[in-house]
mmCIF file of C-alpha atoms in Angstrom:
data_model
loop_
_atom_site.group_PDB
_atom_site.id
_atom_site.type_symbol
_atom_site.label_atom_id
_atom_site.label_comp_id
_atom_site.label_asym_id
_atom_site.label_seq_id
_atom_site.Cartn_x
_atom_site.Cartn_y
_atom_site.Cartn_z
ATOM 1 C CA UNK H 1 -9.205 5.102 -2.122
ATOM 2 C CA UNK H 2 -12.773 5.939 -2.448
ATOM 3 C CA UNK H 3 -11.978 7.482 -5.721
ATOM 4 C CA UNK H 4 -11.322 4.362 -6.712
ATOM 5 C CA UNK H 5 -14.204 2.081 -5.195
ATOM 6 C CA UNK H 6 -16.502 4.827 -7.005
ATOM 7 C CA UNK H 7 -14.841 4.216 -10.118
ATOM 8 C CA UNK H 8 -15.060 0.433 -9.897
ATOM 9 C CA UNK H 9 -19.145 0.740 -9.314
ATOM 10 C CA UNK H 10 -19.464 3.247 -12.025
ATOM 11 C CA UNK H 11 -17.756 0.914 -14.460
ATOM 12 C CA UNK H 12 -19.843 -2.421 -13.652
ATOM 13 C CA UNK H 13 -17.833 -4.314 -10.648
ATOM 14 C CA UNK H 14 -19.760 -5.008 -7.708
ATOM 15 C CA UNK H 15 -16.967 -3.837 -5.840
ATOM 16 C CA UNK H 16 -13.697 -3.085 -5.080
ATOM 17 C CA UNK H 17 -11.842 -5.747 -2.621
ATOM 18 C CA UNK H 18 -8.149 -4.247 -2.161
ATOM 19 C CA UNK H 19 -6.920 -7.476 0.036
ATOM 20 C CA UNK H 20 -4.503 -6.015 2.481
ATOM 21 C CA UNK H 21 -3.333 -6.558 6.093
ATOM 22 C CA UNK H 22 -3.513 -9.762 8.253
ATOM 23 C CA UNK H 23 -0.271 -11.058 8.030
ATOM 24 C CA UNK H 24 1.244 -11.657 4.508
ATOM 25 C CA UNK H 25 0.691 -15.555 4.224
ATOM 26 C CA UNK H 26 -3.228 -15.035 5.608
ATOM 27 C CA UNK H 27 -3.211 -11.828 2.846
ATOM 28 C CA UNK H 28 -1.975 -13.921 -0.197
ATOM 29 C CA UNK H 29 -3.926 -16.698 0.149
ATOM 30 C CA UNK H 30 -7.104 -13.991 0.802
ATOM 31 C CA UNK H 31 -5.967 -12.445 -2.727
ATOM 32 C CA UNK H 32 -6.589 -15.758 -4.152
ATOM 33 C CA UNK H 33 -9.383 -17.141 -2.612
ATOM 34 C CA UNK H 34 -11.403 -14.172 -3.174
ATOM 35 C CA UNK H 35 -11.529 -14.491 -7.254
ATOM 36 C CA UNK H 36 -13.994 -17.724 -6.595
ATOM 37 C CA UNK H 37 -16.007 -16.452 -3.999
ATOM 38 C CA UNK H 38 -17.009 -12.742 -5.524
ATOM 39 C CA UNK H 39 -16.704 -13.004 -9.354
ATOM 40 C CA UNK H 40 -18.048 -9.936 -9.726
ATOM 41 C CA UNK H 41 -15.720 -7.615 -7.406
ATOM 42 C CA UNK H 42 -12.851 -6.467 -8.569
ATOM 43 C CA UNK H 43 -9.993 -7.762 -6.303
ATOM 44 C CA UNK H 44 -6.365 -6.420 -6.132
ATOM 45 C CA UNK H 45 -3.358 -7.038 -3.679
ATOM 46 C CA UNK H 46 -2.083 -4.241 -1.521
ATOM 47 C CA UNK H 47 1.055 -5.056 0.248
ATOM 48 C CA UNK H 48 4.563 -4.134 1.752
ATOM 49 C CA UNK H 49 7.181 -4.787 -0.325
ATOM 50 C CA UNK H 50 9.622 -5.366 2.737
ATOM 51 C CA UNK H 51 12.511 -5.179 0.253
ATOM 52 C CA UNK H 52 13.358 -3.214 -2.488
ATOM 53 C CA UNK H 53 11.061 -2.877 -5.537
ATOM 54 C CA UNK H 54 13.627 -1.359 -8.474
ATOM 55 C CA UNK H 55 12.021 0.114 -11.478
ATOM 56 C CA UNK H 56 11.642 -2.243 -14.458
ATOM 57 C CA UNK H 57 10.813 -4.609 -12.397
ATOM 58 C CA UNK H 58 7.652 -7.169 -12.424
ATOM 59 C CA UNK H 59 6.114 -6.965 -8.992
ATOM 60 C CA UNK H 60 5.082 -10.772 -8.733
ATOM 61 C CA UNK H 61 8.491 -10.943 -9.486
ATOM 62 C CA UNK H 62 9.424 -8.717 -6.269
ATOM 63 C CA UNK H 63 7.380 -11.368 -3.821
ATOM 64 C CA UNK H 64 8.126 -14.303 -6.445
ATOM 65 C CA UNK H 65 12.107 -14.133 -5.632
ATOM 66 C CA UNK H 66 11.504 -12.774 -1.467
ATOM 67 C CA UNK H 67 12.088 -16.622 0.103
ATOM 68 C CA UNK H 68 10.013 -15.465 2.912
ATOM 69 C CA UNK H 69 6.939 -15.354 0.322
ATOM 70 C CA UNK H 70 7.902 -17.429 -2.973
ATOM 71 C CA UNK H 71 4.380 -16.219 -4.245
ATOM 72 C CA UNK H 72 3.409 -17.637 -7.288
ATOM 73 C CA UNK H 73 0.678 -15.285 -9.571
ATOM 74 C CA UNK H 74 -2.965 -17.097 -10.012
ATOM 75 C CA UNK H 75 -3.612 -18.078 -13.337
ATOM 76 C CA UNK H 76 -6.668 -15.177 -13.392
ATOM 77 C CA UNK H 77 -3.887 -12.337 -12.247
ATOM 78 C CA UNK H 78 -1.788 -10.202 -14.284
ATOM 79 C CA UNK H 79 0.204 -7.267 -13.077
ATOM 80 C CA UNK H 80 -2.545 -5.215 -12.837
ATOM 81 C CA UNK H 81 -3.577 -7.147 -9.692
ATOM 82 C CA UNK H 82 -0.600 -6.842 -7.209
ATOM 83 C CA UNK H 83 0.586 -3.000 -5.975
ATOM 84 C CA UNK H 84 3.521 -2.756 -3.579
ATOM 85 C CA UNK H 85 4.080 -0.265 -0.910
ATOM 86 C CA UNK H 86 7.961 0.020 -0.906
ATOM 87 C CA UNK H 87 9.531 -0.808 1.573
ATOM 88 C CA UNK H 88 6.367 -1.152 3.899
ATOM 89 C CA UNK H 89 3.224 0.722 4.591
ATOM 90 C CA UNK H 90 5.380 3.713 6.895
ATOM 91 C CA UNK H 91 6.541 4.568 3.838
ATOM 92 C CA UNK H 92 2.982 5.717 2.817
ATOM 93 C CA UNK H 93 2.478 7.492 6.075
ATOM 94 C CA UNK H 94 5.598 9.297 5.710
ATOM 95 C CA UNK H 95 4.038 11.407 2.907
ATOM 96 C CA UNK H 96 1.191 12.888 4.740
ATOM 97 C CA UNK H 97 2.884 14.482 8.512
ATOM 98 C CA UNK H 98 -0.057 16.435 8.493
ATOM 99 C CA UNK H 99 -2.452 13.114 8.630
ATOM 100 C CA UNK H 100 0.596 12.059 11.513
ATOM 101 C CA UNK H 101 0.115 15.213 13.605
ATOM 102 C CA UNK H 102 -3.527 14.942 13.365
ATOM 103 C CA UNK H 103 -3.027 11.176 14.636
ATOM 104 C CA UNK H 104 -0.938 11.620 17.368
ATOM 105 C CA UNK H 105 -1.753 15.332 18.480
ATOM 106 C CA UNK H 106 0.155 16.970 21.534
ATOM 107 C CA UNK H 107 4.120 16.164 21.335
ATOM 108 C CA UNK H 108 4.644 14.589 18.063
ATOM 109 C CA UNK H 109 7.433 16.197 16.694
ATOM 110 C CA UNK H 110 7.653 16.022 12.767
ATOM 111 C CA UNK H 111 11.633 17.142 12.206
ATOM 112 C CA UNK H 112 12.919 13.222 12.547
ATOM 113 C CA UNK H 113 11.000 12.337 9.665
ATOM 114 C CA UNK H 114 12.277 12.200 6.284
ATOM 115 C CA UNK H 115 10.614 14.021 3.468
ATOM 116 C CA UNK H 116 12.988 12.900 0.576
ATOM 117 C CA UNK H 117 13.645 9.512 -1.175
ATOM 118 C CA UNK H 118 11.276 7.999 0.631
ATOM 119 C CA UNK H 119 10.878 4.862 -1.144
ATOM 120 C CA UNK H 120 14.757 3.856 -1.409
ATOM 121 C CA UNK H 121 15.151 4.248 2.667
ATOM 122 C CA UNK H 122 16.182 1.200 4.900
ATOM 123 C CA UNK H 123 13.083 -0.056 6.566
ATOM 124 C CA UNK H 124 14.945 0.225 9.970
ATOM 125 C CA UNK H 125 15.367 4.629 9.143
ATOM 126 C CA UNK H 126 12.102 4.845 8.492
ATOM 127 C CA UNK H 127 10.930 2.975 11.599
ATOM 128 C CA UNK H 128 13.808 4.929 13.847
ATOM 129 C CA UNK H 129 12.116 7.961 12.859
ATOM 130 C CA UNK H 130 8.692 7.162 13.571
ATOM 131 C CA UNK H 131 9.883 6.038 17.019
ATOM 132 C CA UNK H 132 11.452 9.293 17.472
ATOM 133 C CA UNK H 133 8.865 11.922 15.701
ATOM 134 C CA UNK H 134 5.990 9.818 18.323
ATOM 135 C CA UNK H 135 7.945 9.226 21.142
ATOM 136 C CA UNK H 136 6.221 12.038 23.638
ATOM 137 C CA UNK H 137 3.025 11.916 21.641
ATOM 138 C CA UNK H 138 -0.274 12.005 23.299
ATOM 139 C CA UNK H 139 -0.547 7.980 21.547
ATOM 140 C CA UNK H 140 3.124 6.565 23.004
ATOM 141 C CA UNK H 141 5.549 5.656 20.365
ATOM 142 C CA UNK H 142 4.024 4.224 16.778
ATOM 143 C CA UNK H 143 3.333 0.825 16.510
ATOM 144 C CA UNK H 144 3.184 -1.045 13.055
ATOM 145 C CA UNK H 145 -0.637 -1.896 14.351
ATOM 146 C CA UNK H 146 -1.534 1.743 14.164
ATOM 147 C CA UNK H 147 -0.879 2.072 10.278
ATOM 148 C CA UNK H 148 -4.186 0.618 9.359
ATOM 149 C CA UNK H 149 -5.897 3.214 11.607
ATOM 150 C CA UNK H 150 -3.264 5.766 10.050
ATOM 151 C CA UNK H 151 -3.853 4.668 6.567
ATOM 152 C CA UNK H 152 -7.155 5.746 6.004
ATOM 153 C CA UNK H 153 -6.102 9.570 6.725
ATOM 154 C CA UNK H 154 -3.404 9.752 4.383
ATOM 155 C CA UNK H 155 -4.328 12.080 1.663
ATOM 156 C CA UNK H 156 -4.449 10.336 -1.808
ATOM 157 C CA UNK H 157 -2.672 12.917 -3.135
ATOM 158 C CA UNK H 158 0.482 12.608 -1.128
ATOM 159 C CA UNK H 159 0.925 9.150 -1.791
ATOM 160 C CA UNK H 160 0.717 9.535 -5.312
ATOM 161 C CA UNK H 161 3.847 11.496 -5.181
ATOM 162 C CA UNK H 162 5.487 7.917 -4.554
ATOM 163 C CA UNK H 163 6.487 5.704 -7.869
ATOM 164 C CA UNK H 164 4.803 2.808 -5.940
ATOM 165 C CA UNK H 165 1.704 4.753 -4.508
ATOM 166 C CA UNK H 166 1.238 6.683 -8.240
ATOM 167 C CA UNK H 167 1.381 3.256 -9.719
ATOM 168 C CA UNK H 168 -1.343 2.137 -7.473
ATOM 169 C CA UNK H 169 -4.072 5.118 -8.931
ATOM 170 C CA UNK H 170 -2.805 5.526 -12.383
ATOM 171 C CA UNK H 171 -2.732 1.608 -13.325
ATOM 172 C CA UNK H 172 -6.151 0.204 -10.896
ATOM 173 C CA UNK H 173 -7.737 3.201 -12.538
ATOM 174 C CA UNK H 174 -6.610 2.388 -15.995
ATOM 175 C CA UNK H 175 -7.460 -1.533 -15.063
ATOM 176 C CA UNK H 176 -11.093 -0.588 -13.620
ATOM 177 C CA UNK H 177 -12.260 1.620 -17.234
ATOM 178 C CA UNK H 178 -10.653 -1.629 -18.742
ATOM 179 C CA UNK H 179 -8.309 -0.228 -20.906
ATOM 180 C CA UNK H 180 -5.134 -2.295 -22.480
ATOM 181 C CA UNK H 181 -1.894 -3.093 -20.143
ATOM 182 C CA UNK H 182 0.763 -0.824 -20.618
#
């Protein structure tokens, strides 16, 4: 991510607000407050999907048709502004075991976790095997609180490997130099 905070300086934003975490309501209505308040940042939404994301797809459509959310884009948005993780944020953390191990040290064990088809797993699988791969860790069993700790170690790289997490790079970078929507 600091790739892309650079980026955003060296092309004339102030910064680089990727509104994330906080509860999704709390999140949202960050996402649109924050145009008004720092017109000179850059400001994107980061968040789960919690459902399936299928390719073709708008994303405000994704959190436009969840009834739990029923977002509606701002006026000033376009695409460009909201990334998904799909299905949540684990999904993310899935791709870098290494960052995991490093995280929970003595008696993680990495073979519950899946390495494949990440993004079309059942949020429930993907929490089962966190639960299981940290179970006799030297941190207890994960705890969705822990991702945004976890986060922050996961290698850029990895997560680009995901259609969500490569969309993330390839379009905010495209979107920071300011070049036309694809």
């Amino acid at each position: 991510m600091n790739d892309l905070h650079l980026l955003a300086r060296d092309n004339g934003y102030h910064s680089l607000e990727i509104v994330r975490g906080k509860g999704r309501a709390n999140t949202f209505r960050g996402f649109t407050n924050h145009q008004a308040q720092h017109p000179n940042d850059l400001c994107v939404l980061l968040v789960d999907a919690e459902t399936e994301a299928p390719e073709g797809i708008r994303v405000w459509d994704v959190v436009a048709r969840r009834a739990q959310d029923s977002w509606q884009r701002p006026n000033w948005a376009t695409e460009r502004h909201l990334y998904l993780m799909a299905h949540f944020v684990e999904t993310w953390l899935l791709t870098d075991q290494d960052a995991l191990q490093e995280y929970f040290r003595r008696g993680f064990n990495s073979r519950p976790l899946p390495t494949t088809n990440l993004e079309s797993r059942p949020k429930n699988e993907i929490e089962n095997a966190l639960t299981a791969a940290t179970r006799n860790s030297s941190r207890g069993e994960y705890r969705h609180g822990q991702a945004h700790e976890i986060i922050g170690m996961i290698r850029t790289e990895r997560v680009r490997t995901l259609r969500h997490g490569r969309r993330l790079f390839e379009v905010l970078s495209s979107f920071i130099r300011d070049e036309s929507e694809r």
